[in-house]
Tab-separated table of C-alpha atoms in Angstrom:
chain	number	residue	atom	x	y	z
A	957	MET	CA	-42.978	-68.652	4.986
A	958	THR	CA	-45.329	-71.512	6.686
A	959	THR	CA	-46.610	-73.898	3.976
A	960	PHE	CA	-49.184	-76.654	4.498
A	961	TRP	CA	-51.940	-78.909	3.058
A	962	LEU	CA	-55.439	-78.355	4.652
A	963	THR	CA	-56.742	-81.251	2.980
A	964	ASN	CA	-60.308	-83.248	2.721
A	965	VAL	CA	-62.028	-79.653	2.875
A	966	ARG	CA	-65.331	-79.875	1.717
A	967	LEU	CA	-65.843	-77.133	-0.708
A	968	GLU	CA	-69.094	-76.016	-3.005
A	969	LYS	CA	-69.250	-76.669	-6.382
A	970	GLY	CA	-72.845	-75.502	-7.889
A	971	PHE	CA	-76.404	-75.401	-7.729
A	972	THR	CA	-78.629	-78.898	-8.657
A	973	TYR	CA	-81.642	-78.158	-9.571
A	974	GLU	CA	-84.760	-79.049	-9.929
A	975	ASN	CA	-87.952	-78.592	-12.765
A	976	ASP	CA	-85.109	-75.005	-12.834
A	977	ARG	CA	-85.290	-74.781	-10.073
A	978	ILE	CA	-82.465	-74.366	-7.559
A	979	SER	CA	-83.379	-77.181	-4.786
A	980	GLY	CA	-79.575	-78.181	-3.384
A	981	THR	CA	-76.610	-77.036	-3.052
A	982	GLU	CA	-73.030	-78.958	-4.588
A	983	THR	CA	-70.427	-80.145	-3.030
A	984	GLU	CA	-66.244	-81.901	-3.192
A	985	HIS	CA	-64.218	-82.905	-1.498
A	986	CYS	CA	-60.764	-80.766	-2.197
A	987	HIS	CA	-57.107	-80.861	-1.534
A	988	LEU	CA	-56.075	-76.535	-0.123
A	989	LYS	CA	-51.768	-75.950	-0.491
A	990	ILE	CA	-51.568	-72.469	2.191
A	991	GLU	CA	-48.428	-70.962	0.988
A	992	ASP	CA	-47.462	-67.610	4.125
A	993	GLY	CA	-51.239	-67.338	4.259
A	994	THR	CA	-52.302	-67.494	0.988
A	995	ILE	CA	-53.748	-70.341	-0.870
A	996	THR	CA	-52.004	-70.981	-3.764
A	997	GLU	CA	-53.926	-74.055	-5.557
A	998	ILE	CA	-57.030	-75.964	-5.116
A	999	THR	CA	-56.667	-79.732	-6.590
A	1000	ASN	CA	-58.863	-82.711	-6.073
A	1001	ILE	CA	-55.564	-85.005	-6.961
A	1002	LYS	CA	-54.562	-86.309	-2.665
A	1003	PRO	CA	-51.209	-83.987	-2.187
A	1004	GLU	CA	-47.966	-85.624	-1.464
A	1005	ILE	CA	-46.867	-86.201	2.018
A	1006	ASP	CA	-43.290	-84.030	1.506
A	1007	VAL	CA	-45.262	-81.174	2.849
A	1008	MET	CA	-47.445	-80.377	6.597
A	1009	GLN	CA	-50.580	-81.488	5.651
A	1010	LYS	CA	-53.736	-80.979	8.327
A	1011	ASP	CA	-57.179	-82.646	7.867
A	1012	ALA	CA	-59.810	-80.772	8.244
A	1013	ASN	CA	-62.090	-84.075	7.767
A	1014	GLY	CA	-64.290	-83.310	5.299
A	1015	MET	CA	-66.029	-80.169	6.924
A	1016	LEU	CA	-67.547	-78.077	4.494
A	1017	LEU	CA	-64.911	-74.411	4.387
A	1018	LEU	CA	-66.725	-70.963	4.833
A	1019	PRO	CA	-64.451	-67.479	4.332
A	1020	SER	CA	-64.580	-66.500	8.578
A	1021	LEU	CA	-66.747	-63.671	9.605
A	1022	ARG	CA	-66.538	-59.979	10.872
A	1023	ASP	CA	-69.000	-58.559	13.334
A	1024	MET	CA	-69.808	-55.291	12.836
A	1025	HIS	CA	-70.658	-53.349	15.662
A	1026	ILE	CA	-70.469	-54.480	19.541
A	1027	HIS	CA	-69.208	-53.377	22.607
A	1028	ILE	CA	-65.647	-55.081	24.324
A	1029	ASP	CA	-65.271	-52.550	26.885
A	1030	LYS	CA	-68.180	-51.980	28.700
A	1031	THR	CA	-69.767	-55.974	29.384
A	1032	TYR	CA	-70.059	-58.260	32.256
A	1033	TYR	CA	-68.452	-60.464	30.499
A	1034	GLY	CA	-66.645	-62.802	32.030
A	1035	GLY	CA	-67.649	-62.528	35.764
A	1036	PRO	CA	-71.208	-62.514	37.610
A	1037	TRP	CA	-74.685	-62.475	35.786
A	1038	LYS	CA	-75.909	-59.727	35.910
A	1039	ALA	CA	-79.873	-59.120	34.284
A	1040	CYS	CA	-80.719	-55.307	33.061
A	1041	THR	CA	-82.323	-52.554	36.661
A	1042	PRO	CA	-85.690	-51.000	34.516
A	1043	ILE	CA	-85.984	-48.288	32.163
A	1044	THR	CA	-87.205	-45.193	33.575
A	1045	ASN	CA	-86.118	-42.499	31.368
A	1046	GLY	CA	-85.931	-44.375	28.089
A	1047	ILE	CA	-81.656	-44.407	26.887
A	1048	PHE	CA	-81.221	-41.714	29.032
A	1049	THR	CA	-81.269	-44.316	31.895
A	1050	ARG	CA	-78.616	-46.782	31.081
A	1051	LEU	CA	-76.327	-43.277	31.104
A	1052	GLU	CA	-77.358	-42.219	34.063
A	1053	GLU	CA	-76.418	-46.129	35.209
A	1054	GLU	CA	-72.428	-45.616	33.245
A	1055	LYS	CA	-71.840	-42.999	35.244
A	1056	GLU	CA	-71.255	-45.114	38.314
A	1057	LEU	CA	-70.642	-47.513	36.414
A	1058	LEU	CA	-67.830	-48.308	33.940
A	1059	PRO	CA	-66.191	-46.433	36.938
A	1060	LYS	CA	-66.012	-49.400	38.350
A	1061	LEU	CA	-65.856	-51.748	35.741
A	1062	LEU	CA	-62.479	-50.169	34.589
A	1063	PRO	CA	-59.883	-51.744	37.021
A	1064	THR	CA	-61.189	-55.470	34.716
A	1065	ALA	CA	-62.035	-53.545	31.136
A	1066	GLN	CA	-58.997	-54.945	29.487
A	1067	GLU	CA	-59.906	-59.193	31.436
A	1068	ARG	CA	-63.001	-58.624	30.406
A	1069	ALA	CA	-62.598	-57.410	26.653
A	1070	GLU	CA	-59.874	-59.605	26.533
A	1071	LYS	CA	-63.004	-63.443	27.117
A	1072	MET	CA	-65.423	-61.328	24.772
A	1073	ILE	CA	-62.346	-61.397	21.961
A	1074	GLU	CA	-61.812	-64.726	22.453
A	1075	LEU	CA	-66.392	-66.382	22.040
A	1076	PHE	CA	-65.635	-63.954	18.617
A	1077	LEU	CA	-62.153	-66.013	17.918
A	1078	LYS	CA	-64.353	-69.604	19.348
A	1079	ASN	CA	-67.957	-68.583	16.657
A	1080	GLY	CA	-65.387	-67.638	13.474
A	1081	HIS	CA	-64.807	-63.995	13.496
A	1082	THR	CA	-61.537	-62.848	12.320
A	1083	HIS	CA	-62.889	-58.638	12.029
A	1084	ILE	CA	-64.271	-57.459	14.924
A	1085	ARG	CA	-66.023	-53.455	15.013
A	1086	THR	CA	-66.860	-52.294	18.233
A	1087	HIS	CA	-67.502	-48.787	19.570
A	1088	CYS	CA	-65.465	-47.346	22.531
A	1089	ASN	CA	-66.943	-44.965	25.746
A	1090	VAL	CA	-65.351	-41.836	25.149
A	1091	ASP	CA	-66.916	-39.488	27.436
A	1092	PRO	CA	-66.819	-36.745	30.726
A	1093	VAL	CA	-67.307	-39.775	32.983
A	1094	ILE	CA	-64.302	-42.986	31.749
A	1095	GLY	CA	-62.487	-40.717	29.137
A	1096	LEU	CA	-59.939	-42.816	27.272
A	1097	LYS	CA	-59.484	-45.402	29.808
A	1098	ASN	CA	-61.910	-47.499	28.541
A	1099	LEU	CA	-60.363	-46.406	24.759
A	1100	GLU	CA	-56.879	-47.900	26.365
A	1101	ALA	CA	-57.898	-50.790	27.466
A	1102	THR	CA	-59.717	-51.736	23.904
A	1103	VAL	CA	-56.595	-50.883	22.514
A	1104	ASN	CA	-54.352	-53.134	24.842
A	1105	ALA	CA	-56.130	-55.920	24.196
A	1106	LEU	CA	-57.155	-55.917	20.997
A	1107	LYS	CA	-52.857	-55.760	20.138
A	1108	LYS	CA	-53.068	-58.894	22.797
A	1109	TYR	CA	-54.873	-60.777	18.983
A	1110	GLU	CA	-53.670	-58.164	16.399
A	1111	ASP	CA	-51.579	-61.911	14.788
A	1112	VAL	CA	-55.797	-63.502	14.230
A	1113	LEU	CA	-57.666	-60.975	14.206
A	1114	THR	CA	-58.337	-57.986	12.426
A	1115	TYR	CA	-60.477	-54.227	13.898
A	1116	ASP	CA	-61.763	-50.644	14.250
A	1117	ILE	CA	-63.222	-48.899	16.745
A	1118	VAL	CA	-65.117	-45.976	17.132
A	1119	ALA	CA	-64.372	-43.204	19.462
A	1120	PHE	CA	-68.448	-43.713	20.343
A	1121	PRO	CA	-69.136	-40.153	23.108
A	1122	GLN	CA	-72.305	-42.453	24.732
A	1123	HIS	CA	-73.751	-39.356	25.928
A	1124	GLY	CA	-74.067	-36.938	23.874
A	1125	LEU	CA	-70.572	-35.345	21.189
A	1126	LEU	CA	-72.545	-31.911	22.708
A	1127	LYS	CA	-74.142	-33.063	25.165
A	1128	SER	CA	-71.636	-34.345	27.406
A	1129	ASP	CA	-69.038	-31.964	25.842
A	1130	SER	CA	-66.680	-34.536	24.156
A	1131	VAL	CA	-65.465	-33.060	21.530
A	1132	GLN	CA	-61.568	-32.578	22.605
A	1133	LEU	CA	-61.521	-35.936	23.531
A	1134	ILE	CA	-63.313	-37.976	21.122
A	1135	ARG	CA	-60.515	-35.714	18.522
A	1136	ASP	CA	-57.143	-36.898	22.041
A	1137	ALA	CA	-59.070	-40.692	20.543
A	1138	MET	CA	-58.489	-40.134	17.220
A	1139	LYS	CA	-55.254	-39.545	18.403
A	1140	ASN	CA	-54.425	-42.467	21.124
A	1141	GLY	CA	-55.867	-45.427	18.806
A	1142	ALA	CA	-58.546	-44.504	17.848
A	1143	THR	CA	-59.777	-45.637	13.288
A	1144	LEU	CA	-63.596	-43.841	12.963
A	1145	VAL	CA	-65.526	-40.797	14.656
A	1146	GLY	CA	-68.726	-42.225	16.665
A	1147	GLY	CA	-71.961	-40.504	17.226
A	1148	VAL	CA	-75.223	-41.559	18.101
A	1149	ASP	CA	-78.439	-39.498	17.541
A	1150	PRO	CA	-77.773	-36.480	16.654
A	1151	ALA	CA	-81.859	-35.352	17.546
A	1152	THR	CA	-82.035	-36.836	20.476
A	1153	VAL	CA	-79.475	-36.491	22.594
A	1154	ASP	CA	-78.060	-34.321	21.202
A	1155	ARG	CA	-80.590	-32.086	20.447
A	1156	ASN	CA	-78.803	-30.188	17.215
A	1157	ILE	CA	-79.111	-32.892	14.955
A	1158	GLU	CA	-76.646	-30.339	12.033
A	1159	LYS	CA	-74.131	-28.893	14.767
A	1160	SER	CA	-73.401	-32.549	15.587
A	1161	LEU	CA	-73.274	-34.382	12.654
A	1162	TYR	CA	-70.807	-31.126	10.693
A	1163	THR	CA	-68.775	-32.175	13.986
A	1164	ILE	CA	-68.712	-35.703	13.797
A	1165	PHE	CA	-67.337	-35.476	10.193
A	1166	ASP	CA	-65.392	-32.406	10.209
A	1167	ILE	CA	-62.809	-34.378	13.222
A	1168	ALA	CA	-62.877	-37.042	10.685
A	1169	VAL	CA	-61.361	-34.608	7.358
A	1170	GLU	CA	-59.539	-34.685	10.083
A	1171	ASN	CA	-58.371	-37.240	10.720
A	1172	ASN	CA	-58.615	-38.620	7.351
A	1173	LYS	CA	-61.032	-41.399	8.926
A	1174	GLY	CA	-64.251	-42.318	8.347
A	1175	VAL	CA	-67.345	-42.155	10.564
A	1176	ASP	CA	-70.766	-45.148	12.101
A	1177	ILE	CA	-73.406	-44.183	13.029
A	1178	HIS	CA	-75.473	-45.340	15.850
A	1179	LEU	CA	-78.876	-44.553	14.664
A	1180	HIS	CA	-82.436	-45.792	16.567
A	1181	ASP	CA	-84.458	-42.303	15.961
A	1182	PRO	CA	-87.799	-43.543	14.057
A	1183	ASN	CA	-90.023	-42.871	11.926
A	1184	THR	CA	-89.657	-40.052	9.988
A	1185	LEU	CA	-87.362	-37.766	12.483
A	1186	GLY	CA	-84.754	-40.586	11.988
A	1187	ALA	CA	-85.437	-40.510	8.142
A	1188	PHE	CA	-84.563	-37.264	8.127
A	1189	THR	CA	-80.623	-37.837	9.758
A	1190	PHE	CA	-80.467	-40.542	7.367
A	1191	GLU	CA	-81.082	-37.467	4.819
A	1192	ARG	CA	-78.062	-34.985	6.467
A	1193	MET	CA	-75.873	-38.274	7.402
A	1194	ALA	CA	-75.426	-38.185	3.679
A	1195	HIS	CA	-74.731	-34.976	3.002
A	1196	TYR	CA	-73.121	-34.449	5.291
A	1197	THR	CA	-71.166	-37.675	3.687
A	1198	LYS	CA	-70.998	-35.954	0.444
A	1199	GLU	CA	-69.546	-32.661	1.277
A	1200	ALA	CA	-67.258	-34.117	3.447
A	1201	GLY	CA	-65.549	-36.419	0.426
A	1202	LEU	CA	-66.313	-39.405	2.817
A	1203	LYS	CA	-68.155	-41.762	0.731
A	1204	GLY	CA	-67.952	-45.254	0.975
A	1205	ARG	CA	-67.016	-44.398	3.952
A	1206	SER	CA	-70.199	-44.769	6.575
A	1207	THR	CA	-71.860	-45.984	8.134
A	1208	VAL	CA	-75.298	-46.155	9.923
A	1209	SER	CA	-75.835	-48.708	13.196
A	1210	HIS	CA	-78.871	-49.808	13.678
A	1211	GLY	CA	-80.660	-47.202	11.966
A	1212	ILE	CA	-84.127	-48.224	13.704
A	1213	ALA	CA	-85.887	-45.689	11.060
A	1214	LEU	CA	-85.149	-48.534	8.003
A	1215	GLY	CA	-87.852	-49.694	9.524
A	1216	ASP	CA	-89.845	-47.881	9.418
A	1217	LEU	CA	-90.071	-46.748	5.829
A	1218	ASN	CA	-92.352	-48.294	3.207
A	1219	GLY	CA	-92.534	-47.879	-0.274
A	1220	GLU	CA	-91.426	-45.240	-2.132
A	1221	ALA	CA	-90.265	-44.170	0.934
A	1222	LEU	CA	-87.721	-47.256	1.263
A	1223	THR	CA	-86.823	-47.413	-2.435
A	1224	GLU	CA	-86.217	-43.133	-2.353
A	1225	MET	CA	-84.387	-43.610	0.644
A	1226	ALA	CA	-82.009	-46.561	0.041
A	1227	ALA	CA	-81.463	-44.912	-3.274
A	1228	ILE	CA	-79.904	-41.715	-1.208
A	1229	LEU	CA	-77.452	-43.899	0.706
A	1230	LYS	CA	-76.859	-45.796	-2.139
A	1231	ASP	CA	-75.271	-42.530	-3.598
A	1232	GLN	CA	-73.157	-42.196	-1.107
A	1233	GLU	CA	-72.219	-46.246	-0.868
A	1234	MET	CA	-72.940	-45.355	2.730
A	1235	ASP	CA	-73.440	-49.300	4.606
A	1236	VAL	CA	-75.494	-49.723	7.610
A	1237	THR	CA	-75.560	-51.937	10.180
A	1238	THR	CA	-77.834	-53.908	11.926
A	1239	THR	CA	-78.589	-56.701	15.299
A	1240	VAL	CA	-81.651	-57.668	13.670
A	1241	PRO	CA	-83.159	-56.652	16.542
A	1242	ILE	CA	-87.306	-59.003	16.661
A	1243	ASN	CA	-88.798	-56.478	19.868
A	1244	ARG	CA	-89.365	-54.104	17.620
A	1245	ALA	CA	-90.130	-53.909	13.131
A	1246	THR	CA	-86.461	-55.097	11.672
A	1247	ILE	CA	-84.746	-53.176	9.113
A	1248	PRO	CA	-85.273	-54.223	5.425
A	1249	ILE	CA	-81.987	-56.273	4.880
A	1250	PRO	CA	-82.954	-58.157	2.105
A	1251	THR	CA	-84.133	-55.717	0.306
A	1252	LEU	CA	-82.571	-52.671	1.071
A	1253	ASP	CA	-79.965	-55.290	0.122
A	1254	LYS	CA	-81.390	-55.719	-3.315
A	1255	LEU	CA	-81.477	-51.640	-3.971
A	1256	GLY	CA	-77.330	-51.659	-3.486
A	1257	VAL	CA	-77.416	-50.841	0.265
A	1258	PRO	CA	-74.925	-52.594	1.729
A	1259	VAL	CA	-76.173	-54.493	4.999
A	1260	SER	CA	-73.939	-56.296	8.667
A	1261	VAL	CA	-74.653	-58.057	11.648
A	1262	GLY	CA	-72.934	-57.206	15.224
A	1263	HIS	CA	-74.496	-58.444	18.478
A	1264	ASP	CA	-74.316	-54.326	20.046
A	1265	SER	CA	-73.645	-56.036	23.960
A	1266	ILE	CA	-73.400	-58.809	25.180
A	1267	THR	CA	-74.196	-59.557	28.689
A	1268	ASP	CA	-74.376	-55.387	30.092
A	1269	HIS	CA	-76.710	-53.370	32.063
A	1270	TRP	CA	-78.069	-52.220	28.278
A	1271	SER	CA	-79.410	-56.227	28.145
A	1272	PRO	CA	-78.246	-59.232	29.404
A	1273	PHE	CA	-78.985	-61.162	25.595
A	1274	GLY	CA	-76.795	-61.641	22.982
A	1275	THR	CA	-73.925	-64.896	22.236
A	1276	GLY	CA	-71.374	-64.245	20.120
A	1277	ASN	CA	-72.357	-66.715	17.608
A	1278	THR	CA	-73.058	-65.207	14.271
A	1279	ILE	CA	-74.502	-68.246	12.216
A	1280	GLN	CA	-77.476	-68.331	14.816
A	1281	LYS	CA	-77.928	-64.806	14.078
A	1282	LEU	CA	-77.760	-64.849	10.547
A	1283	GLY	CA	-79.439	-68.003	10.875
A	1284	THR	CA	-82.123	-66.041	13.223
A	1285	LEU	CA	-82.288	-62.867	9.799
A	1286	ALA	CA	-83.074	-66.205	7.856
A	1287	GLU	CA	-86.168	-66.900	9.796
A	1288	ARG	CA	-87.254	-63.329	10.578
A	1289	PHE	CA	-87.390	-62.414	6.865
A	1290	ARG	CA	-88.758	-65.695	5.460
A	1291	LEU	CA	-85.566	-66.593	3.955
A	1292	SER	CA	-86.067	-70.643	3.739
A	1293	ASP	CA	-84.557	-72.110	-0.041
A	1294	GLU	CA	-81.849	-73.172	-0.627
A	1295	TYR	CA	-80.615	-70.196	-3.082
A	1296	SER	CA	-82.121	-67.681	-0.159
A	1297	LEU	CA	-80.279	-70.213	3.073
A	1298	SER	CA	-76.575	-70.129	1.359
A	1299	THR	CA	-77.255	-65.633	0.347
A	1300	VAL	CA	-77.566	-64.923	4.381
A	1301	LEU	CA	-74.353	-65.757	5.205
A	1302	LYS	CA	-72.942	-62.660	3.039
A	1303	TYR	CA	-74.715	-60.333	6.075
A	1304	GLY	CA	-72.103	-61.963	8.543
A	1305	THR	CA	-69.100	-62.368	5.679
A	1306	GLY	CA	-68.447	-58.971	4.691
A	1307	GLY	CA	-71.073	-59.403	1.468
A	1308	VAL	CA	-68.285	-62.888	0.300
A	1309	THR	CA	-69.986	-66.409	-0.043
A	1310	PRO	CA	-69.395	-69.203	-1.876
A	1311	LEU	CA	-71.544	-69.232	-4.597
A	1312	ASN	CA	-72.978	-65.993	-6.824
A	1313	GLU	CA	-76.872	-66.252	-7.985
A	1314	LYS	CA	-75.415	-68.400	-10.956
A	1315	GLY	CA	-73.842	-71.361	-9.046
A	1316	GLU	CA	-70.960	-70.756	-10.002
A	1317	ARG	CA	-67.877	-70.904	-7.458
A	1318	VAL	CA	-66.544	-67.842	-5.868
A	1319	TRP	CA	-64.551	-68.097	-2.994
A	1320	PRO	CA	-62.599	-69.996	-2.011
A	1321	LYS	CA	-59.781	-69.473	-5.518
A	1322	VAL	CA	-56.327	-69.349	-5.403
A	1323	GLY	CA	-55.335	-66.255	-3.981
A	1324	ASP	CA	-57.265	-66.195	-1.686
A	1325	GLU	CA	-56.411	-64.839	0.914
A	1326	ALA	CA	-56.059	-68.942	4.023
A	1327	THR	CA	-58.593	-66.167	6.012
A	1328	MET	CA	-61.637	-68.746	6.469
A	1329	MET	CA	-63.088	-71.247	9.548
A	1330	LEU	CA	-64.405	-74.829	8.984
A	1331	VAL	CA	-67.775	-75.167	9.670
A	1332	ASN	CA	-69.716	-78.980	10.764
A	1333	ALA	CA	-72.182	-78.775	7.833
A	1334	SER	CA	-72.888	-80.492	4.015
A	1335	CYS	CA	-73.320	-76.463	2.233
A	1336	SER	CA	-73.787	-72.805	3.401
A	1337	ALA	CA	-77.245	-73.208	3.825
A	1338	GLU	CA	-77.263	-76.067	6.492
A	1339	ALA	CA	-74.981	-74.705	8.481
A	1340	VAL	CA	-77.538	-70.881	8.657
A	1341	ALA	CA	-80.689	-73.447	9.186
A	1342	ARG	CA	-79.290	-75.650	11.721
A	1343	ARG	CA	-77.196	-72.922	13.036
A	1344	ALA	CA	-73.502	-74.932	12.866
A	1345	THR	CA	-70.362	-74.589	14.465
A	1346	VAL	CA	-67.661	-73.590	13.649
A	1347	GLU	CA	-64.736	-76.129	14.498
A	1348	ALA	CA	-61.460	-74.495	13.642
A	1349	LEU	CA	-60.853	-70.949	12.172
A	1350	PHE	CA	-58.290	-69.766	10.278
A	1351	PHE	CA	-56.280	-66.463	10.261
A	1352	LYS	CA	-53.741	-66.472	6.798
A	1353	GLY	CA	-53.269	-68.931	7.022
A	1354	LYS	CA	-52.632	-69.457	10.400
A	1355	LYS	CA	-54.435	-71.801	12.836
A	1356	VAL	CA	-55.921	-69.801	15.392
A	1357	GLU	CA	-55.563	-70.718	19.366
A	1358	SER	CA	-56.768	-69.731	22.572
A	1359	LYS	CA	-54.755	-67.302	24.136
A	1360	LEU	CA	-56.246	-68.075	28.330
A	1361	THR	CA	-54.611	-69.745	30.605
A	1362	GLU	CA	-55.928	-71.760	32.116
A	1363	VAL	CA	-57.374	-70.549	34.398
A	1364	ASP	CA	-58.533	-68.009	32.555
A	1365	SER	CA	-60.293	-70.608	30.425
A	1366	VAL	CA	-62.050	-71.700	33.899
A	1367	ARG	CA	-63.310	-68.548	35.062
A	1368	VAL	CA	-64.936	-68.067	31.066
């Protein structure tokens, strides 16, 4: 059993108030005893030196991050720079490109996936949900590369792999391939725009959920369709979630139409999603109406963030830096006060923040898994607003180190 003290850690203690309003965050320096990956003691008294110690140098301790929507199987990251070609036929422009591009990328798919994993670790992530192309062009080869890459990092992160029929579950006749993917490492069933791509909302959703039930897995579906078409698809997805008995295991990725709904229509839609404990993942887009993240949160719909892509044929943008994305989220919704900024953190941590709404410390506490990160900030609010850098990452008490060789590091 490995035991050590993480000393001189800055922890959030509570909020400070001025005129009955939260004006700041009070912190304190503590020492955490870590035993076999678990926090077993938190104290202000400096520990004896008979146990190994690691000095945090007063850095702020925060929960580690989770990227809930990424595609590590198809990326230019780690290779030469390449911008995108112009779009001439919407999403179908990119789908046609993939028929030629993915086979060309396959020989380096695992290597590039590993470099993306390294980027996420560097930026404080200990969980990744990646969508992996499964289609007639690439078959299960991208899935194999993805599984191999993630297995290499199982000692420092957890992950989900979504079997993703990018070219359309029905349109590309990929039903059997998705079933095969669920037997070969995929952990969730994916889908994309049952209306626009598959041209059959009912059959597409029925098939997705049928495969999920068959394998006792959840679903995560890309839904880009806007306005009433998107809203109708949400309703049908909620219906199939209930019919399949997958309450709490159904994710809407992107959910673009949520940014088009207002007032009563948005409230009613949130109630439908909440009833089946469905969650939403977003990239916080700024090129169109962003889904109303704070409102959805208040209405009881869990929202998480993801990067979707990091320099690939879909987009040249992306950093893998979730703290940076949370800062963008805060700016987009004008969340500039101490409390609001501190709560933004939960969209990147699976709902965990150091302080609750009463200003009581709820994380970390004795008994918590020692999966956490040290950042260069005085409090959560500053970390988000000032885009704090991650200085160290721990997974179940183990400090995360790069697995890249010196040569690999130079290539990145």
